Amino acid sequence: MTKQFPYIGNSEIEQKEILDYLGVKSAEDLFVDIPIEYRDSNLSDVPSSMSEMELVDHLNLLSEKNINLNPSKSFIGAGAYHHYIPSTVLSLSQRGEFLTSYTPYQAEVSQGTLQVTYELQSLISELYGMDVANAGMYEGGSSLAEAALMACRVKNIYKVACLSSISPRYKNVLQSYLIPQSIEIVFMDANNLDIKENEYACLIVQYPNFYGSLEDMEYLQDISHKSNALFVVSADPLAAVMYKAPGDYGADIVVGEGQRLGIPISYGGPYIGLFACKSEYLRQMPGRIVGKTIDKKGDPAFVLTLQTREQHIRREKATSNICTSEALMGLMMTIYVATLGKSGLKQVASSCFHNAHYAADQISKIDGFDLINSKPFFNEFVITCPISPKAINKKLIELGIIGGLDVSDQFNNGILFCFTEIHSKDSIDSLVESLKQVNI
Amino acid sequence: MSQNEIRYSKEHEWVKSTEEGLVFVGVTQFAQEQMGDVVFVEMDDVGTSCDQFTKVGEIESVKAVSDLYTPIGGEIVETNQELINNPELVNNDPLNGGWILKIKVADIQEINNLMTEEEYKSYIQQL
Amino acid sequence: MSEYNKMPLLMDLSRKDKFGVSLSEIDVPLSDLPESSLLREDIQLPELSQLDVVRYFTNLSQMNYAIDTQFYPLGSCTMKYNPKINDQLASLKGFSSIHPLIEESLVQGSLELMFNLQSYLSNISGMTATSLSTMAGAQGELAGVLMIKAFHEKQTSSSKRNIMLIPDSAHGTNPASASMAGFLVKSIPSDQYGNMDIDILKENANENLAGIMLTLPSTLGLFDNQIVEICKIVHEAGGLVYGDGANMNAWMGQTKLGDLGFDVIHINLHKTFSTPHGGGGPGAGPVCVNDTLLNYLPGPIVQRNNSLYEFIEMPNTIGHLGTFHGNFGVLVRAYCYIRALGNEGIPEVSKNAVMNANYIMNKLKHAYDIGFENRSICMHEVVFTARKQKQNGVKGLDIAKRLLDYGYHSPTMYFPLIVDEALMVEPTESESKNTLDKFIDAMLQIAIECENNTELLHEAPHNTPVQRLDEALAARQPNLKWSEK
């Protein structure tokens, strides 16, 4: 008697019925096309099966090997953010009808997913001030790479300019995607831009930049367009609630990371890449797009549209190879924004701003700690410290605090701190007190 | 090439003479049936020079994208702006209202590389 | 069906000053706001009460088909049951609330999980090492072909090896990924089983061949018993073999692609390893390599150094394709699935997947033609063709839409491209004989309708929340976001 499993639909009796019907002695007979000398599959590195109870104990043990700190004691951002996620997000997105459904290729039975995606496209367009948005990509870094590839296709120029103040991790991803297609990337400083006409497909800017500051968007847009390059912006979607939208600065393509709008931080993923552009470039935009139409009866309905650009039809000439993306995360983001609403989202953005500016003021009052950013910023800034960030963060951990990101490769003893609405005055003051202690 | 005479390419494009030295170019009835509902037509810019049988645009239908090849070489002097808002003209009136490009012919002898109406009819029969 | 059938959107339901959750007040002294030219003037976002939000999304969910509600006979998608325990465990605070940039010594639990998952996947596929950083099958494919490219560039410092051979039966992501990696794609005709034609392969096995991309079993669900020879031919010509692991549900625990000669494969955790599809993601597409490509893996990889788990980069890595280190939340679910099944359960999965597919094939082969000849056994999926029905004016599309009326999601349509009016069915091991019998009955009923009542099929579906959609209108006049009317 072979061990049975609850994930297998047929009982042993039913399995026998099927084998009898097929006229074979055992299932082995169905694998005859595999050459016999390769039929042995030794799974020695895979342990024995577990009961559900054992599985729970095992995973609990594993999770307990991780640090267990309240996020309000954590001050690191740099591309992933701790925010409060309202109860509606997890409760609604975990519904089996959303969670276990397939990509909505059969529109008649996927109106739930399709309408949600249309909502997502609407809110991304609104947040970024852009004409159109797609159904989402994997995450912020690869979305930026896809934006650069799209700019090259649109302009038929295979060189991109990029400010050096973007995330170092985004730089890595850009290079991994672009260099194999023989596309050159030139990194430059905002105050030392050298862009000749028709030399670059685009200028890439992060807004706010990786170190928290707002770039001079008017100036950068002007330079890009004067040299016939697309203005590509990687924009924080929450900062866009408070600060002027990148679309209003004339951005041609805007991408970003949607994690901070309702998606658990989950040790790095799954997240969702946001992607929006001007309507004239719509047909060059990668990813799925949902459109509104009518059905045979004349009722309004949603459907995947402009699919001919995608891999399953265009194949090697597709705008991208992307197939499965992050639909569930897009749902969570939509529920988050719907729940918080206009006032709630504004308040979260406002909290981030005021908490960060208060913290910056308090920290820079400590001897030896200096703020490098000129104001305004949004919710992150860099402080240069009297001793190494490594030493500071080590001491902070002992005090039950996770400090900011070590950016001493760019700024001497620099730490990139982050503040959101989850931090109260008390938790910020407690950080400040702890920083005072580390230098003693 | 005489007025009203239409010639056809293997890729199902047609060419028809208009004023002196100019021709209209479009796709055939057979082509539009194969493609299904046309949703967008992309055309190379006015002023572009093109050799015979080279790509001058793309026709996007719901299910596919087809490359458009010019059945005759020359310079594009006009593109059918009606197709921007009404791409379905390619389906509904492929030989007249659904014309795509107007070309100033470089070498009229190139029509000898194309099929006559009769030749095209038998060509599509055996496809 | 409630009023939500009339499709009001969030902005249509929005009413001034409503909100769905109470937030804490700002308790720090306020700082000066920036100058107004930098600030956003206004933003149009919905304003709803919490109940509005709950009703909106709950009602929308009820317009979706899902594995939790019905059978998805979708070939090549492996729509198996997504165990609930996996979702619960992935949500443990100790996993879900950890920031990705925290120092490794503080995240030993997650890193241990990743390290072990790497080993399990390497073991199951017969490969040396695995990178978990790629976030979907297509991204895993891209990593695979980028590694092949990097390998050749390092070997010869020339770009002569620039051709990737791909059979025309391949999934569209294969040529798309090869293109993104800067390769010239040469699509070659497959045989009627979706397998690579060995003669054509030999013709192309020269100094320009970078590699081939194969799916095994093929996209027709058939195992190529010439696979070992194919790998040999490619290797002898100096090329490498990429394996699309989409059909892993047929071979895991039965054979190993690494043993057969593949140099690199990708795995779809959201197919073979039960992680939920989510309506189009998230997925995860780990990429596994043998010794040849080990040093080129995309980073980061988890390594165990004595008893400490840490991230490392391989010496010739192709770099990072994502900001962090992969879709961790998806990885946890796949880990749980593998631990629950264990080494005893994995072969049972493929065994039952193959049994169920053959059951369907034999029950329906008289009503629907099979998409290939002279083979009586399929693997985990079976390709039917509606060519018999086409003679009566009924297309594969019509049959697929009619099946929706019977309460089943359509099978995969028009894929692979090499079979006319293809309808591909993959039952998976999750389905019981009872479910399969009911599905078979529906298909047989439809086959009869194809003869007597073709109008019913042309106009299908009739019983779904919406009927056939005007896709031409959607593409001609793109309406892609809410706007004020």
GROMACS .gro file of C-alpha atoms in nm, chain C residues 26-385:
model
  360
  593ILE     CA    1   0.029   6.273   1.338
  594ASP     CA    2   0.186   6.334   1.679
  595VAL     CA    3   0.511   6.507   1.585
  596PRO     CA    4   0.542   6.886   1.556
  597LEU     CA    5   0.461   6.981   1.199
  598SER     CA    6   0.736   7.100   0.967
  599ASP     CA    7   0.703   7.368   0.701
  600LEU     CA    8   0.552   7.243   0.379
  601PRO     CA    9   0.753   7.283   0.061
  602GLU     CA   10   0.672   7.570  -0.177
  603SER     CA   11   0.343   7.516  -0.357
  604SER     CA   12   0.498   7.488  -0.703
  605LEU     CA   13   0.643   7.153  -0.595
  606LEU     CA   14   0.319   7.024  -0.450
  607ARG     CA   15   0.037   6.839  -0.613
  608GLU     CA   16  -0.274   7.051  -0.648
  609ASP     CA   17  -0.534   6.782  -0.642
  610ILE     CA   18  -0.577   6.409  -0.681
  611GLN     CA   19  -0.886   6.213  -0.781
  612LEU     CA   20  -0.913   5.902  -0.572
  613PRO     CA   21  -1.220   5.710  -0.451
  614GLU     CA   22  -1.390   5.786  -0.118
  615LEU     CA   23  -1.586   5.494   0.019
  616SER     CA   24  -1.695   5.352   0.351
  617GLN     CA   25  -1.543   5.024   0.461
  618LEU     CA   26  -1.862   4.831   0.388
  619ASP     CA   27  -1.870   4.978   0.037
  620VAL     CA   28  -1.519   4.848  -0.019
  621VAL     CA   29  -1.595   4.503   0.117
  622ARG     CA   30  -1.912   4.465  -0.090
  623TYR     CA   31  -1.745   4.593  -0.405
  624PHE     CA   32  -1.460   4.347  -0.403
  625THR     CA   33  -1.662   4.056  -0.266
  626ASN     CA   34  -1.918   4.091  -0.543
  627LEU     CA   35  -1.644   4.121  -0.804
  628SER     CA   36  -1.481   3.804  -0.678
  629GLN     CA   37  -1.804   3.618  -0.743
  630MET     CA   38  -1.773   3.688  -1.113
  631ASN     CA   39  -1.448   3.491  -1.132
  632TYR     CA   40  -1.389   3.125  -1.196
  633ALA     CA   41  -1.117   2.984  -0.972
  634ILE     CA   42  -0.960   2.649  -0.880
  635ASP     CA   43  -1.143   2.678  -0.549
  636THR     CA   44  -1.475   2.674  -0.736
  637GLN     CA   45  -1.421   2.466  -1.049
  638PHE     CA   46  -1.205   2.245  -1.264
  639TYR     CA   47  -0.961   2.416  -1.498
  640PRO     CA   48  -0.865   2.178  -1.777
  641LEU     CA   49  -0.599   2.423  -1.893
  642GLY     CA   50  -0.318   2.253  -2.076
  643SER     CA   51   0.035   2.364  -1.983
  644CYS     CA   52  -0.089   2.572  -1.687
  645THR     CA   53  -0.102   2.294  -1.426
  646MET     CA   54  -0.398   2.435  -1.235
  647LYS     CA   55  -0.364   2.210  -0.933
  648TYR     CA   56  -0.507   2.265  -0.586
  649ASN     CA   57  -0.337   2.546  -0.389
  650PRO     CA   58  -0.314   2.416  -0.029
  651LYS     CA   59  -0.451   2.661   0.226
  652ILE     CA   60  -0.185   2.578   0.482
  653ASN     CA   61   0.077   2.722   0.249
  654ASP     CA   62  -0.098   3.061   0.247
  655GLN     CA   63  -0.128   3.058   0.626
  656LEU     CA   64   0.236   2.975   0.680
  657ALA     CA   65   0.357   3.232   0.428
  658SER     CA   66   0.168   3.492   0.633
  659LEU     CA   67   0.351   3.416   0.957
  660LYS     CA   68   0.472   3.747   1.095
  661GLY     CA   69   0.822   3.609   1.118
  662PHE     CA   70   0.824   3.577   0.738
  663SER     CA   71   0.589   3.846   0.608
  664SER     CA   72   0.708   4.145   0.806
  665ILE     CA   73   1.083   4.119   0.744
  666HIS     CA   74   1.252   4.394   0.540
  667PRO     CA   75   1.466   4.256   0.252
  668LEU     CA   76   1.775   4.458   0.338
  669ILE     CA   77   1.812   4.350   0.699
  670GLU     CA   78   2.150   4.202   0.782
  671GLU     CA   79   2.163   3.829   0.705
  672SER     CA   80   2.254   3.720   1.058
  673LEU     CA   81   1.909   3.840   1.167
  674VAL     CA   82   1.715   3.645   0.904
  675GLN     CA   83   1.859   3.295   0.939
  676GLY     CA   84   1.516   3.130   0.930
  677SER     CA   85   1.421   3.268   0.587
  678LEU     CA   86   1.767   3.206   0.448
  679GLU     CA   87   1.763   2.847   0.573
  680LEU     CA   88   1.429   2.798   0.400
  681MET     CA   89   1.567   2.940   0.075
  682PHE     CA   90   1.884   2.732   0.096
  683ASN     CA   91   1.685   2.414   0.144
  684LEU     CA   92   1.444   2.501  -0.135
  685GLN     CA   93   1.743   2.554  -0.364
  686SER     CA   94   1.867   2.203  -0.280
  687TYR     CA   95   1.529   2.038  -0.320
  688LEU     CA   96   1.474   2.191  -0.665
  689SER     CA   97   1.828   2.105  -0.774
  690ASN     CA   98   1.779   1.748  -0.655
  691ILE     CA   99   1.440   1.699  -0.818
  692SER     CA  100   1.564   1.834  -1.151
  693GLY     CA  101   1.903   1.662  -1.141
  694MET     CA  102   2.099   1.988  -1.151
  695THR     CA  103   2.391   2.127  -0.954
  696ALA     CA  104   2.250   2.455  -0.827
  697THR     CA  105   1.945   2.682  -0.828
  698SER     CA  106   1.879   3.054  -0.815
  699LEU     CA  107   1.545   3.152  -0.661
  700SER     CA  108   1.571   3.518  -0.764
  701THR     CA  109   1.373   3.503  -1.088
  702MET     CA  110   1.011   3.602  -1.039
  703ALA     CA  111   0.827   3.416  -1.314
  704GLY     CA  112   0.887   3.147  -1.573
  705ALA     CA  113   0.964   3.405  -1.840
  706GLN     CA  114   1.221   3.572  -1.617
  707GLY     CA  115   1.377   3.233  -1.542
  708GLU     CA  116   1.395   3.172  -1.917
  709LEU     CA  117   1.561   3.507  -1.970
  710ALA     CA  118   1.816   3.420  -1.703
  711GLY     CA  119   1.877   3.085  -1.871
  712VAL     CA  120   1.948   3.228  -2.214
  713LEU     CA  121   2.153   3.513  -2.067
  714MET     CA  122   2.372   3.253  -1.897
  715ILE     CA  123   2.418   3.066  -2.222
  716LYS     CA  124   2.518   3.392  -2.388
  717ALA     CA  125   2.762   3.482  -2.110
  718PHE     CA  126   2.914   3.135  -2.125
  719HIS     CA  127   2.985   3.158  -2.496
  720GLU     CA  128   3.121   3.509  -2.468
  721LYS     CA  129   3.363   3.398  -2.201
  722GLN     CA  130   3.468   3.089  -2.398
  723THR     CA  131   3.537   3.253  -2.728
  724SER     CA  132   3.515   3.630  -2.675
  725SER     CA  133   3.329   3.645  -3.002
  726SER     CA  134   2.962   3.691  -3.075
  727LYS     CA  135   2.964   3.432  -3.350
  728ARG     CA  136   2.748   3.194  -3.150
  729ASN     CA  137   2.437   3.406  -3.181
  730ILE     CA  138   2.168   3.163  -3.289
  731MET     CA  139   1.910   3.006  -3.062
  732LEU     CA  140   1.710   2.721  -3.217
  733ILE     CA  141   1.352   2.694  -3.102
  734PRO     CA  142   1.085   2.453  -3.228
  735ASP     CA  143   0.769   2.624  -3.356
  736SER     CA  144   0.570   2.430  -3.096
  737ALA     CA  145   0.735   2.634  -2.820
  738HIS     CA  146   0.554   2.866  -2.582
  739GLY     CA  147   0.580   3.230  -2.699
  740THR     CA  148   0.797   3.328  -2.402
  741ASN     CA  149   1.082   3.113  -2.540
  742PRO     CA  150   1.152   3.315  -2.856
  743ALA     CA  151   1.061   3.639  -2.674
  744SER     CA  152   1.319   3.566  -2.403
  745ALA     CA  153   1.586   3.467  -2.656
  746SER     CA  154   1.523   3.795  -2.837
  747MET     CA  155   1.554   3.994  -2.514
  748ALA     CA  156   1.889   3.828  -2.455
  749GLY     CA  157   2.010   3.955  -2.791
  750PHE     CA  158   1.998   3.623  -2.974
  751LEU     CA  159   1.882   3.563  -3.330
  752VAL     CA  160   1.587   3.331  -3.304
  753LYS     CA  161   1.567   3.054  -3.559
  754SER     CA  162   1.229   2.889  -3.541
  755ILE     CA  163   1.239   2.537  -3.680
  756PRO     CA  164   0.948   2.313  -3.765
  757SER     CA  165   0.880   2.050  -3.502
  758ASP     CA  166   0.753   1.706  -3.591
  759GLN     CA  167   0.389   1.616  -3.532
  760TYR     CA  168   0.471   1.535  -3.169
  761GLY     CA  169   0.600   1.885  -3.105
  762ASN     CA  170   0.952   1.751  -3.088
  763MET     CA  171   1.263   1.881  -3.256
  764ASP     CA  172   1.332   1.731  -3.598
  765ILE     CA  173   1.673   1.569  -3.555
  766ASP     CA  174   1.772   1.614  -3.920
  767ILE     CA  175   1.703   1.985  -3.913
  768LEU     CA  176   1.891   2.006  -3.586
  769LYS     CA  177   2.195   1.840  -3.741
  770GLU     CA  178   2.186   2.087  -4.030
  771ASN     CA  179   2.205   2.372  -3.782
  772ALA     CA  180   2.457   2.222  -3.543
  773ASN     CA  181   2.751   2.443  -3.635
  774GLU     CA  182   2.975   2.714  -3.492
  775ASN     CA  183   2.690   2.968  -3.491
  776LEU     CA  184   2.471   2.760  -3.266
  777ALA     CA  185   2.452   2.903  -2.915
  778GLY     CA  186   2.188   2.658  -2.802
  779ILE     CA  187   1.839   2.519  -2.825
  780MET     CA  188   1.529   2.574  -2.613
  781LEU     CA  189   1.316   2.267  -2.559
  782THR     CA  190   1.009   2.181  -2.363
  783LEU     CA  191   0.992   1.828  -2.225
  784PRO     CA  192   0.748   1.668  -2.255
  785SER     CA  193   0.675   1.876  -2.564
  786THR     CA  194   0.394   2.127  -2.566
  787LEU     CA  195   0.181   1.846  -2.707
  788GLY     CA  196   0.236   1.654  -2.386
  789LEU     CA  197   0.457   1.390  -2.547
  790PHE     CA  198   0.795   1.272  -2.426
  791ASP     CA  199   1.071   1.285  -2.685
  792ASN     CA  200   1.262   0.959  -2.652
  793GLN     CA  201   1.536   1.102  -2.872
  794ILE     CA  202   1.611   1.365  -2.612
  795VAL     CA  203   1.944   1.222  -2.504
  796GLU     CA  204   2.068   1.214  -2.861
  797ILE     CA  205   1.946   1.569  -2.920
  798CYS     CA  206   2.141   1.696  -2.621
  799LYS     CA  207   2.450   1.510  -2.746
  800ILE     CA  208   2.426   1.664  -3.093
  801VAL     CA  209   2.398   2.014  -2.950
  802HIS     CA  210   2.687   1.962  -2.709
  803GLU     CA  211   2.910   1.817  -2.979
  804ALA     CA  212   2.847   2.130  -3.187
  805GLY     CA  213   2.948   2.343  -2.888
  806GLY     CA  214   2.599   2.458  -2.796
  807LEU     CA  215   2.399   2.432  -2.474
  808VAL     CA  216   2.053   2.295  -2.403
  809TYR     CA  217   1.784   2.498  -2.229
  810GLY     CA  218   1.479   2.323  -2.083
  811ASP     CA  219   1.143   2.492  -2.030
  812GLY     CA  220   1.016   2.335  -1.708
  813ALA     CA  221   0.650   2.423  -1.762
  814ASN     CA  222   0.563   2.055  -1.800
  815MET     CA  223   0.749   1.938  -1.491
  816ASN     CA  224   0.430   1.791  -1.347
  817ALA     CA  225   0.483   1.502  -1.589
  818TRP     CA  226   0.839   1.411  -1.495
  819MET     CA  227   0.919   1.513  -1.139
  820GLY     CA  228   1.002   1.206  -0.937
  821GLN     CA  229   1.010   0.997  -1.258
  822THR     CA  230   1.325   1.122  -1.430
  823LYS     CA  231   1.560   1.419  -1.412
  824LEU     CA  232   1.624   1.670  -1.690
  825GLY     CA  233   1.980   1.710  -1.566
  826ASP     CA  234   2.045   1.339  -1.626
  827LEU     CA  235   1.902   1.362  -1.978
  828GLY     CA  236   2.155   1.627  -2.074
  829PHE     CA  237   1.996   1.966  -2.010
  830ASP     CA  238   2.237   2.240  -1.904
  831VAL     CA  239   1.983   2.483  -1.763
  832ILE     CA  240   1.612   2.471  -1.690
  833HIS     CA  241   1.356   2.693  -1.527
  834ILE     CA  242   1.079   2.579  -1.298
  835ASN     CA  243   0.735   2.740  -1.254
  836LEU     CA  244   0.649   2.730  -0.885
  837HIS     CA  245   0.299   2.860  -0.964
  838LYS     CA  246   0.242   2.554  -1.185
  839THR     CA  247   0.420   2.244  -1.058
  840PHE     CA  248   0.458   2.352  -0.696
  841SER     CA  249   0.102   2.463  -0.624
  842THR     CA  250   0.153   2.832  -0.548
  843PRO     CA  251  -0.167   3.027  -0.629
  844HIS     CA  252  -0.203   3.193  -0.971
  845GLY     CA  253  -0.365   3.501  -0.822
  846GLY     CA  254  -0.538   3.598  -1.145
  847GLY     CA  255  -0.207   3.644  -1.326
  848GLY     CA  256   0.068   3.629  -1.064
  849PRO     CA  257   0.265   3.634  -0.844
  850GLY     CA  258   0.469   3.344  -0.969
  851ALA     CA  259   0.827   3.239  -0.926
  852GLY     CA  260   1.054   3.093  -1.191
  853PRO     CA  261   1.371   2.955  -1.027
  854VAL     CA  262   1.648   2.864  -1.268
  855CYS     CA  263   1.862   2.551  -1.219
  856VAL     CA  264   2.199   2.478  -1.381
  857ASN     CA  265   2.457   2.203  -1.412
  858ASP     CA  266   2.831   2.248  -1.355
  859THR     CA  267   2.881   2.412  -1.697
  860LEU     CA  268   2.674   2.719  -1.610
  861LEU     CA  269   2.712   2.719  -1.231
  862ASN     CA  270   2.926   3.030  -1.216
  863TYR     CA  271   2.685   3.236  -1.420
  864LEU     CA  272   2.373   3.209  -1.203
  865PRO     CA  273   2.180   3.532  -1.144
  866GLY     CA  274   2.217   3.655  -0.790
  867PRO     CA  275   2.188   3.647  -0.511
  868ILE     CA  276   2.223   3.279  -0.417
  869VAL     CA  277   2.200   3.150  -0.061
  870GLN     CA  278   2.509   2.973   0.061
  871ARG     CA  279   2.575   2.792   0.386
  872ASN     CA  280   2.906   2.890   0.543
  873ASN     CA  281   2.961   2.657   0.842
  874SER     CA  282   2.625   2.708   1.010
  875LEU     CA  283   2.561   3.057   0.884
  876TYR     CA  284   2.336   3.121   0.582
  877GLU     CA  285   2.432   3.415   0.367
  878PHE     CA  286   2.382   3.570   0.022
  879ILE     CA  287   2.664   3.534  -0.229
  880GLU     CA  288   2.724   3.618  -0.592
  881MET     CA  289   2.864   3.366  -0.837
  882PRO     CA  290   3.200   3.467  -0.991
  883ASN     CA  291   3.066   3.520  -1.346
  884THR     CA  292   2.711   3.605  -1.255
  885ILE     CA  293   2.482   3.754  -1.521
  886GLY     CA  294   2.378   3.999  -1.251
  887HIS     CA  295   2.046   4.067  -1.081
  888LEU     CA  296   1.720   4.066  -1.274
  889GLY     CA  297   1.523   4.204  -0.981
  890THR     CA  298   1.579   4.455  -0.702
  891PHE     CA  299   1.586   4.206  -0.415
  892HIS     CA  300   1.620   3.828  -0.408
  893GLY     CA  301   1.302   3.683  -0.551
  894ASN     CA  302   0.937   3.641  -0.460
  895PHE     CA  303   0.996   3.517  -0.108
  896GLY     CA  304   0.625   3.486  -0.025
  897VAL     CA  305   0.587   3.246  -0.319
  898LEU     CA  306   0.901   3.053  -0.224
  899VAL     CA  307   0.763   2.980   0.124
  900ARG     CA  308   0.450   2.824  -0.026
  901ALA     CA  309   0.650   2.600  -0.262
  902TYR     CA  310   0.873   2.497   0.030
  903CYS     CA  311   0.569   2.396   0.235
  904TYR     CA  312   0.428   2.197  -0.058
  905ILE     CA  313   0.750   2.003  -0.102
  906ARG     CA  314   0.784   1.935   0.273
  907ALA     CA  315   0.424   1.814   0.293
  908LEU     CA  316   0.466   1.571   0.001
  909GLY     CA  317   0.820   1.467   0.077
  910ASN     CA  318   1.021   1.231  -0.140
  911GLU     CA  319   0.736   0.977  -0.125
  912GLY     CA  320   0.472   1.218  -0.248
  913ILE     CA  321   0.645   1.381  -0.541
  914PRO     CA  322   0.637   1.076  -0.769
  915GLU     CA  323   0.271   1.021  -0.673
  916VAL     CA  324   0.191   1.365  -0.815
  917SER     CA  325   0.333   1.296  -1.161
  918LYS     CA  326   0.196   0.944  -1.161
  919ASN     CA  327  -0.159   1.064  -1.102
  920ALA     CA  328  -0.124   1.361  -1.335
  921VAL     CA  329  -0.029   1.125  -1.618
  922MET     CA  330  -0.299   0.871  -1.529
  923ASN     CA  331  -0.570   1.136  -1.531
  924ALA     CA  332  -0.461   1.277  -1.866
  925ASN     CA  333  -0.459   0.934  -2.028
  926TYR     CA  334  -0.802   0.865  -1.883
  927ILE     CA  335  -0.942   1.175  -2.049
  928MET     CA  336  -0.764   1.101  -2.375
  929ASN     CA  337  -0.913   0.756  -2.401
  930LYS     CA  338  -1.262   0.863  -2.298
  931LEU     CA  339  -1.279   1.145  -2.553
  932LYS     CA  340  -1.075   1.018  -2.847
  933HIS     CA  341  -1.378   0.899  -3.038
  934ALA     CA  342  -1.561   1.228  -3.002
  935TYR     CA  343  -1.262   1.453  -3.068
  936ASP     CA  344  -0.959   1.384  -3.284
  937ILE     CA  345  -0.627   1.372  -3.105
  938GLY     CA  346  -0.370   1.626  -3.221
  939PHE     CA  347  -0.115   1.363  -3.311
  940GLU     CA  348  -0.111   1.013  -3.456
  941ASN     CA  349   0.036   0.676  -3.376
  942ARG     CA  350   0.094   0.730  -3.011
  943SER     CA  351  -0.145   0.581  -2.761
  944ILE     CA  352   0.003   0.726  -2.446
  945CYS     CA  353   0.027   1.091  -2.353
  946MET     CA  354   0.191   1.240  -2.048
  947HIS     CA  355   0.025   1.491  -1.815
  948GLU     CA  356  -0.174   1.667  -2.084
  949VAL     CA  357  -0.353   1.577  -2.406
  950VAL     CA  358  -0.405   1.786  -2.718
  951PHE     CA  359  -0.731   1.746  -2.904
  952THR     CA  360  -0.810   1.908  -3.234
   0.00000   0.00000   0.00000
